[in-house]
Coordinates of C-alpha atoms in Angstrom, one line a residue:
M1 CA -1.9 -14.9 10.0
S2 CA 0.2 -15.0 6.6
E3 CA 3.8 -16.3 6.2
P4 CA 6.5 -13.9 6.7
L5 CA 7.7 -12.1 3.7
E6 CA 11.0 -13.1 1.9
T7 CA 13.6 -10.1 2.4
E8 CA 13.8 -9.6 -1.4
D9 CA 9.9 -9.4 -1.6
F10 CA 9.8 -6.9 1.0
F11 CA 12.2 -4.6 -0.6
M12 CA 10.3 -4.8 -3.9
H13 CA 6.7 -4.5 -2.3
L14 CA 7.9 -1.6 -0.5
C15 CA 8.7 -0.2 -4.1
S16 CA 5.6 -0.8 -4.9
L17 CA 4.0 1.1 -1.8
A18 CA 6.3 4.1 -2.4
A19 CA 5.2 4.3 -5.9
K20 CA 1.6 4.6 -4.8
R21 CA 2.9 8.1 -3.3
S22 CA 3.3 9.4 -7.0
N23 CA 0.7 11.8 -8.4
D24 CA 1.7 10.5 -11.9
P25 CA -1.3 9.6 -13.4
V26 CA 0.5 7.0 -16.0
T27 CA 3.6 6.1 -14.3
R28 CA 4.2 5.4 -10.7
V29 CA 7.7 4.5 -9.7
G30 CA 9.1 3.5 -6.4
S31 CA 12.6 3.0 -5.3
V32 CA 14.4 1.6 -2.3
I33 CA 17.9 1.5 -1.4
V34 CA 19.7 -1.0 0.8
N35 CA 22.8 -1.3 2.4
E36 CA 25.1 -4.6 2.9
D37 CA 23.1 -5.4 6.3
N38 CA 19.9 -5.3 4.3
I39 CA 19.0 -2.0 6.0
I40 CA 16.8 0.3 4.2
V41 CA 18.9 3.6 3.8
G42 CA 16.4 5.4 1.2
V43 CA 13.1 5.7 -0.3
G44 CA 11.6 7.5 -3.0
H45 CA 9.1 7.9 -5.8
N46 CA 8.5 10.0 -8.9
E47 CA 7.4 13.5 -8.2
M48 CA 7.6 16.9 -9.4
P49 CA 10.1 19.3 -7.4
K50 CA 9.1 20.4 -4.2
N51 CA 6.9 23.2 -3.8
S52 CA 5.9 23.2 -7.5
N53 CA 2.3 22.4 -8.7
K54 CA 2.4 24.2 -11.9
F55 CA 4.0 21.3 -13.8
S56 CA 1.7 19.1 -16.1
W57 CA 1.8 15.6 -15.8
E58 CA 1.3 15.3 -19.7
K59 CA 3.4 13.3 -22.1
D60 CA 2.0 14.0 -25.3
N61 CA 2.0 17.8 -25.3
P62 CA 3.4 19.1 -28.7
N63 CA 5.2 21.8 -26.8
P64 CA 7.9 19.9 -24.9
L65 CA 7.8 22.4 -22.0
E66 CA 4.3 21.3 -21.3
N67 CA 5.2 17.9 -20.6
K68 CA 6.4 15.9 -17.4
G69 CA 9.7 14.9 -18.8
P70 CA 11.9 17.6 -18.4
Y71 CA 10.3 18.5 -14.6
V72 CA 9.8 15.0 -13.0
C73 CA 12.0 13.9 -10.3
H74 CA 12.6 10.2 -10.6
A75 CA 12.2 7.7 -7.9
E76 CA 15.9 6.8 -7.7
L77 CA 16.8 10.4 -7.5
N78 CA 14.4 11.0 -4.7
A79 CA 15.9 7.8 -2.8
I80 CA 18.9 9.1 -3.2
V81 CA 18.0 12.6 -1.9
N82 CA 16.2 11.0 0.8
K83 CA 19.1 8.8 1.9
N84 CA 19.9 8.4 5.7
A85 CA 23.4 7.2 5.4
A86 CA 26.4 9.4 4.6
N87 CA 27.4 7.0 1.3
L88 CA 25.8 4.6 -0.7
K89 CA 29.0 2.7 -1.7
N90 CA 28.2 -1.3 -1.9
C91 CA 24.5 -0.5 -1.6
R92 CA 21.7 -2.1 -3.5
I93 CA 19.0 -0.2 -5.1
Y94 CA 15.2 -1.9 -5.8
V95 CA 13.2 0.1 -8.6
S96 CA 9.7 -1.0 -9.7
M97 CA 10.9 0.3 -13.4
F98 CA 14.5 -0.1 -15.1
P99 CA 16.4 3.0 -14.4
C100 CA 16.6 5.7 -17.3
N101 CA 20.1 6.7 -18.3
E102 CA 20.5 9.8 -16.0
C103 CA 19.5 7.7 -13.1
A104 CA 22.1 5.3 -14.0
K105 CA 24.9 8.0 -13.9
L106 CA 23.9 8.6 -10.2
I107 CA 23.8 4.9 -9.2
I108 CA 26.9 4.5 -11.0
Q109 CA 28.7 7.7 -9.5
L110 CA 27.5 6.9 -6.0
G111 CA 29.2 3.6 -6.1
I112 CA 25.7 1.4 -5.8
T113 CA 26.7 -2.2 -6.9
E114 CA 23.3 -3.8 -8.0
V115 CA 20.1 -2.9 -9.6
I116 CA 17.3 -4.8 -8.9
Y117 CA 14.3 -3.9 -11.2
Y118 CA 10.8 -5.4 -11.6
S119 CA 9.5 -3.9 -15.0
D120 CA 11.6 -3.2 -18.3
K121 CA 8.8 -2.1 -20.2
R122 CA 11.1 0.8 -22.0
A123 CA 13.6 -1.8 -22.9
N124 CA 13.8 -0.6 -26.6
K125 CA 14.4 2.9 -25.6
D126 CA 17.8 4.4 -26.5
Y127 CA 18.1 5.7 -22.6
T128 CA 17.4 2.4 -21.4
K129 CA 19.9 1.0 -23.7
A130 CA 22.5 3.4 -22.6
S131 CA 21.6 2.5 -19.0
K132 CA 22.3 -0.9 -19.6
R133 CA 25.4 -0.6 -21.3
M134 CA 26.8 2.2 -18.5
F135 CA 25.8 -0.8 -15.9
R136 CA 27.5 -3.2 -18.0
E137 CA 30.9 -1.4 -18.7
T138 CA 31.3 -0.3 -14.8
G139 CA 30.4 -3.6 -13.3
V140 CA 27.1 -2.7 -11.8
K141 CA 25.3 -5.9 -11.3
V142 CA 21.7 -5.9 -12.9
R143 CA 18.8 -8.4 -12.5
Q144 CA 15.2 -8.6 -13.0
F145 CA 13.2 -9.5 -9.8
S146 CA 10.5 -12.2 -9.7
P147 CA 8.8 -12.1 -6.7
K148 CA 7.7 -15.0 -4.5
N149 CA 4.6 -13.4 -3.5
E150 CA 3.0 -11.3 -6.4
K151 CA 0.6 -9.7 -4.3
I152 CA 0.6 -9.0 -0.6
S153 CA -2.4 -7.4 1.8
I154 CA -1.9 -4.9 4.5
D155 CA -4.1 -5.3 7.3
C156 CA -3.1 -2.9 10.1
D157 CA -5.6 -4.7 12.6
E158 CA -4.0 -8.1 11.7
I159 CA -0.6 -6.9 12.1
N160 CA -1.2 -5.4 15.5
G161 CA -3.6 -8.5 16.4
D162 CA -6.2 -6.2 17.6
K163 CA -9.3 -7.3 15.8
S164 CA -11.7 -5.5 18.4
R165 CA -10.1 -2.1 17.9
K166 CA -12.9 0.3 17.1
R167 CA -12.6 2.1 13.7
R168 CA -13.0 5.6 13.9
R169 CA -13.9 8.3 11.3
P170 CA -11.3 10.9 10.5
D171 CA -13.3 13.5 12.4
E172 CA -13.8 11.6 15.5
S173 CA -11.4 12.2 18.6
D174 CA -10.7 10.0 21.7
S175 CA -12.5 12.5 24.0

């Protein structure tokens, strides 16, 4: 059995796992909000608004209303919407990609005190520069995450210690 994950590795890898729920064919982002006791209080991924399947995941259509930008709900927003705590003051947010300016506003207004991100691939975009400026001016700590474990594997049989369990096809039942 492998060594236990470091706490921060766990949270960032959970961001990666949440991102795998996104239907975006190009940019999959995950977010995890953690309180001062290291308890997860919110998880989200980027997705279109609920009950909508008519919006495109395109990003280069000449018609701006046919691109994903105006419609997609970012991972940070969804982690906030999905929160299981009354307030997020003094929480930390882990994100697989540096937050945009709109998400930065939410993070600041909710009293989240630290942003831990993995990728900053859009560092030269104005909205990312605006985010960094807002975080700096409002005292929100920001740091890029360097994992101790770049990759993890998830094997339910290993976790449960049951190598003898028969694997079933989805159409099989217990009877």
